[in-house]
Amino acid sequence: MLLDHRTYTCRPGTLKKHLAIYEEHGWAVQTRHLGMPLAYLTTETGDVNTYVHIWMYEDAADRARRRAAMQADPAWVAYLQMSADAGYLLKQENKLMNPVSFVPAPLRASGP
């Protein structure tokens, strides 16, 4: 299993606006291609302008296949343009992570 841990930082005061655009235009198309995320979280303490989501894949090939399909979807391309035009995001950090052997794996990746 491969986990894709993503942290996004928004300009102060824009997190709710950014997530509203995603909820309306990005969520359905992204989950259609990637399945349901393991987690989608906003920060309670610390840098309150950040949010995290974690996606599960069987392996790197599964991740590449699903993400390529999503990137080719006109609805996803349109969402990315809306997000860019809004200008709310400051930075993005991605980490590909593997579960350790001595802790039970999260629910198996489920997707198309």
Short mmCIF file of C-alpha atoms in Angstrom, two decimals:
data_model
loop_
_atom_site.label_atom_id
_atom_site.label_comp_id
_atom_site.label_asym_id
_atom_site.label_seq_id
_atom_site.Cartn_x
_atom_site.Cartn_y
_atom_site.Cartn_z
CA MET A 1 0.00 0.00 0.00
CA LEU A 2 1.13 3.51 -0.83
CA LEU A 3 -0.27 6.57 0.96
CA ASP A 4 -0.17 9.99 -0.68
CA HIS A 5 -0.11 12.56 2.15
CA ARG A 6 -0.78 16.08 0.88
CA THR A 7 -0.60 19.33 2.84
CA TYR A 8 -1.87 22.56 1.31
CA THR A 9 -1.40 26.07 2.68
CA CYS A 10 -3.86 28.83 1.79
CA ARG A 11 -3.53 32.58 2.09
CA PRO A 12 -4.85 33.73 5.48
CA GLY A 13 -8.62 34.13 5.45
CA THR A 14 -9.17 32.08 2.28
CA LEU A 15 -9.28 28.45 3.47
CA LYS A 16 -13.09 28.25 3.60
CA LYS A 17 -13.41 29.90 0.18
CA HIS A 18 -10.85 27.52 -1.31
CA LEU A 19 -12.57 24.45 0.15
CA ALA A 20 -15.96 25.71 -1.10
CA ILE A 21 -14.62 25.77 -4.68
CA TYR A 22 -13.20 22.27 -4.21
CA GLU A 23 -16.42 20.93 -2.69
CA GLU A 24 -18.51 22.24 -5.57
CA HIS A 25 -16.16 21.56 -8.50
CA GLY A 26 -13.36 19.19 -7.45
CA TRP A 27 -14.61 16.64 -4.91
CA ALA A 28 -16.86 14.57 -7.18
CA VAL A 29 -14.39 14.31 -10.06
CA GLN A 30 -11.43 13.58 -7.78
CA THR A 31 -13.19 10.83 -5.83
CA ARG A 32 -14.51 9.37 -9.10
CA HIS A 33 -10.90 8.73 -10.12
CA LEU A 34 -9.08 8.25 -6.82
CA GLY A 35 -11.76 6.66 -4.64
CA MET A 36 -12.47 7.96 -1.15
CA PRO A 37 -9.55 9.46 0.77
CA LEU A 38 -8.35 7.93 4.01
CA ALA A 39 -8.63 11.40 5.54
CA TYR A 40 -9.47 14.97 4.56
CA LEU A 41 -8.71 17.32 7.44
CA THR A 42 -8.46 21.01 8.33
CA THR A 43 -5.99 22.20 10.94
CA GLU A 44 -7.39 23.00 14.39
CA THR A 45 -4.16 24.31 15.95
CA GLY A 46 -0.82 25.39 14.53
CA ASP A 47 -0.94 26.76 10.99
CA VAL A 48 -4.71 27.18 10.74
CA ASN A 49 -4.38 28.07 7.05
CA THR A 50 -3.59 24.45 6.12
CA TYR A 51 -5.47 21.30 5.29
CA VAL A 52 -4.37 17.72 4.71
CA HIS A 53 -5.72 14.87 2.67
CA ILE A 54 -4.44 11.31 2.41
CA TRP A 55 -5.15 9.05 -0.56
CA MET A 56 -4.56 5.29 -0.64
CA TYR A 57 -3.17 3.31 -3.56
CA GLU A 58 -2.16 -0.30 -3.99
CA ASP A 59 1.26 0.79 -5.30
CA ALA A 60 2.99 3.46 -7.41
CA ALA A 61 1.56 2.07 -10.65
CA ASP A 62 -1.99 2.25 -9.27
CA ARG A 63 -1.38 5.85 -8.20
CA ALA A 64 0.05 6.79 -11.60
CA ARG A 65 -2.86 5.18 -13.48
CA ARG A 66 -5.58 6.84 -11.39
CA ARG A 67 -3.92 10.26 -11.34
CA ALA A 68 -3.33 10.18 -15.12
CA ALA A 69 -7.01 9.45 -15.69
CA MET A 70 -7.96 12.32 -13.38
CA GLN A 71 -5.55 14.75 -15.07
CA ALA A 72 -7.11 13.86 -18.45
CA ASP A 73 -10.66 14.54 -17.22
CA PRO A 74 -11.95 17.92 -18.53
CA ALA A 75 -13.92 18.46 -15.30
CA TRP A 76 -10.69 18.17 -13.25
CA VAL A 77 -8.84 20.49 -15.62
CA ALA A 78 -11.67 23.03 -15.25
CA TYR A 79 -11.53 22.76 -11.46
CA LEU A 80 -7.74 23.30 -11.45
CA GLN A 81 -8.22 26.45 -13.55
CA MET A 82 -10.90 27.75 -11.15
CA SER A 83 -8.60 27.11 -8.21
CA ALA A 84 -5.68 28.82 -9.92
CA ASP A 85 -7.84 31.81 -10.89
CA ALA A 86 -9.02 32.19 -7.27
CA GLY A 87 -5.38 32.37 -6.14
CA TYR A 88 -6.01 31.06 -2.63
CA LEU A 89 -3.23 28.46 -2.50
CA LEU A 90 0.27 29.44 -1.38
CA LYS A 91 2.00 26.05 -1.36
CA GLN A 92 1.56 22.30 -1.57
CA GLU A 93 3.64 19.52 -0.02
CA ASN A 94 3.25 15.89 -1.07
CA LYS A 95 4.73 12.87 0.68
CA LEU A 96 4.41 9.31 -0.59
CA MET A 97 4.47 7.04 2.45
CA ASN A 98 4.40 3.30 3.21
CA PRO A 99 2.81 1.80 6.33
CA VAL A 100 5.20 0.09 8.76
CA SER A 101 4.89 -3.68 9.07
CA PHE A 102 3.98 -3.79 12.77
CA VAL A 103 0.83 -1.63 12.56
CA PRO A 104 -2.28 -2.86 10.75
CA ALA A 105 -2.74 -1.20 7.37
CA PRO A 106 -5.60 1.26 6.93
CA LEU A 107 -8.58 0.21 4.87
CA ARG A 108 -7.43 -0.99 1.49
CA ALA A 109 -7.48 1.49 -1.35
CA SER A 110 -10.76 1.51 -3.16
CA GLY A 111 -11.21 3.13 -6.47
CA PRO A 112 -12.06 2.60 -10.06
#
